[in-house]
Amino acid sequence: MFNIPAITWTLTVILLLSGSYHLLQAAKPHQLTDRVNNTLHAVMNILMAAMLWNFAPSTVLAQIAVLAGAALWFVIQAVARPEFKILCAGSQGRLKCLYHGFSMAGAAVMVTMMTSHITTGPGAGPADASARPGAHHGMSHSTPAMATATIDHLPGLATPLTIVFAAAALVFVSLLVRNRKPSTAARGTAAARHSPRKQHGLEAVGAAAMALMFATMA
């Protein structure tokens, strides 16, 4: 994706570390919902890291299906009735689930956009179609044309998604700074504040990575 190896490697390390953190959280004896959510976050980070290096291009449809399903799962949690306390509870929890659903959907769009860059790259085009004289005339013009017309609309989403995720990164950074208190509190209180700060830092880094990756596609 990037022409500068240092940026590609930096993003890869960040995504893999974030995915490893979520895998460790998923292995802890939390509620089943928390384990599923952390597993989905780990999968998303791993898929995004693989996307940077164009790994497993033959599994693109499966990747999109998994990310789209994860987005739907987080949206379901966000709009679930209050009686289901194992799902997102409270306004903050619902907003967090909505954002996570949006992030999963954004990752699915990113995979689709990467696929469009690959299939419309220098190796694909009219020469590829002319190399198969036995292909049906109708399919060679209608089906690829329809697919290309659909995919060509996706790059227009790159700029607004870059802005949204950049804004999200700034919001999480502001929350991280706001929750930073002097170390005069009791040990128990400090421990209680450590987890939200870690989550805000993780979310800020993830949103910044998403914004940077979408910016390269704008």
mmCIF file of C-alpha atoms in Angstrom:
data_model
loop_
_atom_site.group_PDB
_atom_site.id
_atom_site.type_symbol
_atom_site.label_atom_id
_atom_site.label_comp_id
_atom_site.label_asym_id
_atom_site.label_seq_id
_atom_site.Cartn_x
_atom_site.Cartn_y
_atom_site.Cartn_z
ATOM 1 C CA MET A 1 0.000 0.000 0.000
ATOM 2 C CA PHE A 2 2.760 2.440 0.950
ATOM 3 C CA ASN A 3 5.848 3.245 -1.078
ATOM 4 C CA ILE A 4 7.794 3.991 2.108
ATOM 5 C CA PRO A 5 8.778 0.717 3.858
ATOM 6 C CA ALA A 6 9.235 2.438 7.218
ATOM 7 C CA ILE A 7 5.562 3.465 7.286
ATOM 8 C CA THR A 8 4.410 0.022 6.192
ATOM 9 C CA TRP A 9 6.491 -1.717 8.852
ATOM 10 C CA THR A 10 5.418 0.750 11.554
ATOM 11 C CA LEU A 11 1.732 0.222 10.782
ATOM 12 C CA THR A 12 2.252 -3.537 10.610
ATOM 13 C CA VAL A 13 3.876 -3.619 14.050
ATOM 14 C CA ILE A 14 1.127 -1.401 15.531
ATOM 15 C CA LEU A 15 -1.655 -3.534 14.081
ATOM 16 C CA LEU A 16 -0.054 -6.817 15.141
ATOM 17 C CA LEU A 17 0.599 -5.532 18.671
ATOM 18 C CA SER A 18 -2.982 -4.316 18.915
ATOM 19 C CA GLY A 19 -4.250 -7.661 17.625
ATOM 20 C CA SER A 20 -2.066 -9.516 20.142
ATOM 21 C CA TYR A 21 -3.427 -7.378 22.974
ATOM 22 C CA HIS A 22 -7.004 -8.194 21.994
ATOM 23 C CA LEU A 23 -6.149 -11.893 21.744
ATOM 24 C CA LEU A 24 -4.734 -11.802 25.267
ATOM 25 C CA GLN A 25 -7.877 -10.050 26.487
ATOM 26 C CA ALA A 26 -10.023 -12.659 24.735
ATOM 27 C CA ALA A 27 -8.158 -15.418 26.572
ATOM 28 C CA LYS A 28 -9.009 -13.945 29.974
ATOM 29 C CA PRO A 29 -12.041 -15.284 31.872
ATOM 30 C CA HIS A 30 -14.390 -12.431 30.978
ATOM 31 C CA GLN A 31 -17.965 -12.740 29.813
ATOM 32 C CA LEU A 32 -18.527 -14.579 26.562
ATOM 33 C CA THR A 33 -19.500 -11.315 24.851
ATOM 34 C CA ASP A 34 -16.205 -9.681 25.830
ATOM 35 C CA ARG A 35 -14.245 -12.655 24.542
ATOM 36 C CA VAL A 36 -16.102 -12.553 21.216
ATOM 37 C CA ASN A 37 -15.628 -8.783 20.880
ATOM 38 C CA ASN A 38 -11.909 -8.961 21.602
ATOM 39 C CA THR A 39 -11.505 -11.859 19.184
ATOM 40 C CA LEU A 40 -13.211 -9.867 16.429
ATOM 41 C CA HIS A 41 -10.953 -6.887 17.113
ATOM 42 C CA ALA A 42 -7.911 -9.150 16.932
ATOM 43 C CA VAL A 43 -9.108 -10.581 13.615
ATOM 44 C CA MET A 44 -9.683 -7.085 12.201
ATOM 45 C CA ASN A 45 -6.181 -5.938 13.153
ATOM 46 C CA ILE A 46 -4.591 -9.059 11.691
ATOM 47 C CA LEU A 47 -6.532 -8.676 8.441
ATOM 48 C CA MET A 48 -5.510 -5.036 8.162
ATOM 49 C CA ALA A 49 -1.859 -5.955 8.725
ATOM 50 C CA ALA A 50 -2.129 -8.643 6.041
ATOM 51 C CA MET A 51 -3.759 -6.076 3.756
ATOM 52 C CA LEU A 52 -0.640 -3.897 3.927
ATOM 53 C CA TRP A 53 1.371 -6.706 2.356
ATOM 54 C CA ASN A 54 -1.339 -8.063 0.046
ATOM 55 C CA PHE A 55 -1.354 -11.444 1.794
ATOM 56 C CA ALA A 56 -3.985 -14.075 0.997
ATOM 57 C CA PRO A 57 -5.686 -12.194 -1.875
ATOM 58 C CA SER A 58 -7.702 -15.318 -2.707
ATOM 59 C CA THR A 59 -9.575 -14.983 0.623
ATOM 60 C CA VAL A 60 -10.787 -11.413 0.030
ATOM 61 C CA LEU A 61 -14.470 -12.367 -0.080
ATOM 62 C CA ALA A 62 -14.133 -14.298 3.169
ATOM 63 C CA GLN A 63 -12.381 -11.324 4.794
ATOM 64 C CA ILE A 64 -15.142 -8.952 3.705
ATOM 65 C CA ALA A 65 -17.806 -11.364 4.961
ATOM 66 C CA VAL A 66 -16.123 -11.702 8.375
ATOM 67 C CA LEU A 67 -15.697 -7.941 8.795
ATOM 68 C CA ALA A 68 -19.239 -7.206 7.631
ATOM 69 C CA GLY A 69 -20.590 -9.822 10.043
ATOM 70 C CA ALA A 70 -18.530 -8.281 12.857
ATOM 71 C CA ALA A 71 -19.923 -4.833 12.022
ATOM 72 C CA LEU A 72 -23.463 -6.208 12.180
ATOM 73 C CA TRP A 73 -22.708 -7.912 15.510
ATOM 74 C CA PHE A 74 -21.558 -4.651 17.113
ATOM 75 C CA VAL A 75 -24.559 -2.762 15.750
ATOM 76 C CA ILE A 76 -26.877 -5.421 17.192
ATOM 77 C CA GLN A 77 -25.199 -4.957 20.569
ATOM 78 C CA ALA A 78 -25.595 -1.192 20.334
ATOM 79 C CA VAL A 79 -29.344 -1.329 19.634
ATOM 80 C CA ALA A 80 -30.148 -4.270 21.912
ATOM 81 C CA ARG A 81 -32.800 -3.844 24.584
ATOM 82 C CA PRO A 82 -31.545 -2.877 28.074
ATOM 83 C CA GLU A 83 -32.667 -6.261 29.445
ATOM 84 C CA PHE A 84 -29.715 -7.906 27.684
ATOM 85 C CA LYS A 85 -27.106 -6.747 30.176
ATOM 86 C CA ILE A 86 -24.328 -8.894 28.672
ATOM 87 C CA LEU A 87 -24.425 -6.637 25.586
ATOM 88 C CA CYS A 88 -23.604 -2.930 25.406
ATOM 89 C CA ALA A 89 -25.157 -1.195 28.381
ATOM 90 C CA GLY A 90 -25.541 2.521 28.996
ATOM 91 C CA SER A 91 -25.084 5.373 26.560
ATOM 92 C CA GLN A 92 -21.279 5.165 26.594
ATOM 93 C CA GLY A 93 -21.318 1.433 25.944
ATOM 94 C CA ARG A 94 -23.740 1.811 23.060
ATOM 95 C CA LEU A 95 -21.687 4.604 21.503
ATOM 96 C CA LYS A 96 -18.574 2.460 21.824
ATOM 97 C CA CYS A 97 -20.290 -0.461 20.125
ATOM 98 C CA LEU A 98 -21.555 1.792 17.335
ATOM 99 C CA TYR A 99 -18.034 3.074 16.764
ATOM 100 C CA HIS A 100 -16.639 -0.460 16.744
ATOM 101 C CA GLY A 101 -19.301 -1.485 14.246
ATOM 102 C CA PHE A 102 -18.356 1.495 12.096
ATOM 103 C CA SER A 103 -14.681 0.517 12.345
ATOM 104 C CA MET A 104 -15.433 -3.037 11.225
ATOM 105 C CA ALA A 105 -17.494 -1.730 8.316
ATOM 106 C CA GLY A 106 -14.672 0.671 7.433
ATOM 107 C CA ALA A 107 -12.190 -2.215 7.421
ATOM 108 C CA ALA A 108 -14.503 -4.161 5.085
ATOM 109 C CA VAL A 109 -14.663 -1.160 2.745
ATOM 110 C CA MET A 110 -10.874 -0.882 2.892
ATOM 111 C CA VAL A 111 -10.430 -4.531 1.886
ATOM 112 C CA THR A 112 -12.839 -3.977 -1.014
ATOM 113 C CA MET A 113 -10.953 -0.855 -2.099
ATOM 114 C CA MET A 114 -7.648 -2.710 -1.945
ATOM 115 C CA THR A 115 -9.169 -5.396 -4.145
ATOM 116 C CA SER A 116 -10.182 -2.748 -6.677
ATOM 117 C CA HIS A 117 -6.632 -1.390 -6.709
ATOM 118 C CA ILE A 118 -5.261 -4.877 -7.384
ATOM 119 C CA THR A 119 -7.785 -5.964 -10.025
ATOM 120 C CA THR A 120 -7.527 -2.669 -11.909
ATOM 121 C CA GLY A 121 -3.750 -2.492 -11.631
ATOM 122 C CA PRO A 122 -1.199 -2.799 -14.423
ATOM 123 C CA GLY A 123 -1.600 -6.575 -14.629
ATOM 124 C CA ALA A 124 -5.337 -6.473 -15.260
ATOM 125 C CA GLY A 125 -7.170 -4.850 -18.104
ATOM 126 C CA PRO A 126 -8.126 -5.307 -21.712
ATOM 127 C CA ALA A 127 -5.017 -7.354 -22.436
ATOM 128 C CA ASP A 128 -6.117 -9.932 -19.905
ATOM 129 C CA ALA A 129 -9.525 -10.244 -21.526
ATOM 130 C CA SER A 130 -8.084 -10.506 -25.040
ATOM 131 C CA ALA A 131 -5.816 -13.306 -23.921
ATOM 132 C CA ARG A 132 -8.836 -15.589 -23.621
ATOM 133 C CA PRO A 133 -10.343 -15.894 -27.103
ATOM 134 C CA GLY A 134 -12.661 -18.649 -25.951
ATOM 135 C CA ALA A 135 -14.389 -16.440 -23.405
ATOM 136 C CA HIS A 136 -18.006 -15.550 -24.019
ATOM 137 C CA HIS A 137 -18.429 -12.112 -25.510
ATOM 138 C CA GLY A 138 -21.341 -11.226 -23.262
ATOM 139 C CA MET A 139 -19.564 -12.107 -20.041
ATOM 140 C CA SER A 140 -16.330 -10.382 -20.998
ATOM 141 C CA HIS A 141 -18.126 -7.061 -21.369
ATOM 142 C CA SER A 142 -21.086 -7.126 -19.000
ATOM 143 C CA THR A 143 -19.890 -8.820 -15.819
ATOM 144 C CA PRO A 144 -16.470 -7.107 -15.449
ATOM 145 C CA ALA A 145 -17.995 -3.794 -16.466
ATOM 146 C CA MET A 146 -20.675 -4.077 -13.795
ATOM 147 C CA ALA A 147 -18.121 -5.054 -11.148
ATOM 148 C CA THR A 148 -15.797 -2.216 -12.139
ATOM 149 C CA ALA A 149 -18.629 0.315 -12.118
ATOM 150 C CA THR A 150 -19.543 -0.768 -8.589
ATOM 151 C CA ILE A 151 -15.973 -0.698 -7.280
ATOM 152 C CA ASP A 152 -15.104 2.607 -8.930
ATOM 153 C CA HIS A 153 -17.518 4.409 -6.596
ATOM 154 C CA LEU A 154 -15.608 3.261 -3.495
ATOM 155 C CA PRO A 155 -12.537 5.575 -3.756
ATOM 156 C CA GLY A 156 -14.908 8.501 -3.197
ATOM 157 C CA LEU A 157 -15.440 7.178 0.346
ATOM 158 C CA ALA A 158 -11.740 7.374 1.190
ATOM 159 C CA THR A 159 -11.658 11.112 1.947
ATOM 160 C CA PRO A 160 -14.708 11.248 4.273
ATOM 161 C CA LEU A 161 -13.568 8.066 6.055
ATOM 162 C CA THR A 162 -10.114 9.596 6.511
ATOM 163 C CA ILE A 163 -11.710 12.649 8.117
ATOM 164 C CA VAL A 164 -13.981 10.554 10.350
ATOM 165 C CA PHE A 165 -11.202 8.321 11.677
ATOM 166 C CA ALA A 166 -8.820 11.264 12.099
ATOM 167 C CA ALA A 167 -11.496 13.023 14.149
ATOM 168 C CA ALA A 168 -12.049 9.843 16.166
ATOM 169 C CA ALA A 169 -8.318 9.656 16.890
ATOM 170 C CA LEU A 170 -8.376 13.248 18.169
ATOM 171 C CA VAL A 171 -11.382 12.493 20.375
ATOM 172 C CA PHE A 172 -9.676 9.468 21.931
ATOM 173 C CA VAL A 173 -6.478 11.459 22.471
ATOM 174 C CA SER A 174 -8.473 14.189 24.226
ATOM 175 C CA LEU A 175 -10.134 11.561 26.430
ATOM 176 C CA LEU A 176 -6.729 10.076 27.191
ATOM 177 C CA VAL A 177 -5.345 13.468 28.211
ATOM 178 C CA ARG A 178 -8.448 14.423 30.176
ATOM 179 C CA ASN A 179 -8.365 11.217 32.222
ATOM 180 C CA ARG A 180 -4.721 11.701 33.103
ATOM 181 C CA LYS A 181 -4.674 12.550 36.818
ATOM 182 C CA PRO A 182 -1.818 13.188 39.229
ATOM 183 C CA SER A 183 -0.478 10.032 40.864
ATOM 184 C CA THR A 184 -1.730 11.023 44.338
ATOM 185 C CA ALA A 185 -4.768 8.750 44.288
ATOM 186 C CA ALA A 186 -5.011 5.475 46.070
ATOM 187 C CA ARG A 187 -3.686 2.327 44.412
ATOM 188 C CA GLY A 188 -7.157 0.913 43.880
ATOM 189 C CA THR A 189 -8.398 4.086 42.202
ATOM 190 C CA ALA A 190 -5.349 4.257 39.962
ATOM 191 C CA ALA A 191 -5.852 0.659 38.905
ATOM 192 C CA ALA A 192 -9.480 1.389 38.079
ATOM 193 C CA ARG A 193 -8.426 4.276 35.854
ATOM 194 C CA HIS A 194 -5.667 2.312 34.099
ATOM 195 C CA SER A 195 -7.950 0.219 31.958
ATOM 196 C CA PRO A 196 -9.977 3.118 30.431
ATOM 197 C CA ARG A 197 -6.772 5.011 29.664
ATOM 198 C CA LYS A 198 -5.291 1.952 28.003
ATOM 199 C CA GLN A 199 -8.463 1.516 25.971
ATOM 200 C CA HIS A 200 -8.464 5.169 24.908
ATOM 201 C CA GLY A 201 -4.825 4.943 23.859
ATOM 202 C CA LEU A 202 -5.492 1.762 21.897
ATOM 203 C CA GLU A 203 -8.527 3.296 20.202
ATOM 204 C CA ALA A 204 -6.574 6.447 19.319
ATOM 205 C CA VAL A 205 -3.762 4.452 17.703
ATOM 206 C CA GLY A 206 -6.241 2.261 15.814
ATOM 207 C CA ALA A 207 -8.233 5.230 14.526
ATOM 208 C CA ALA A 208 -5.044 6.998 13.435
ATOM 209 C CA ALA A 209 -3.920 3.880 11.558
ATOM 210 C CA MET A 210 -7.290 3.643 9.804
ATOM 211 C CA ALA A 211 -7.146 7.337 8.864
ATOM 212 C CA LEU A 212 -3.635 6.976 7.456
ATOM 213 C CA MET A 213 -4.550 3.898 5.426
ATOM 214 C CA PHE A 214 -7.656 5.550 3.989
ATOM 215 C CA ALA A 215 -5.647 8.698 3.223
ATOM 216 C CA THR A 216 -3.439 6.703 0.860
ATOM 217 C CA MET A 217 -6.530 5.680 -1.109
ATOM 218 C CA ALA A 218 -8.063 9.161 -1.394
#
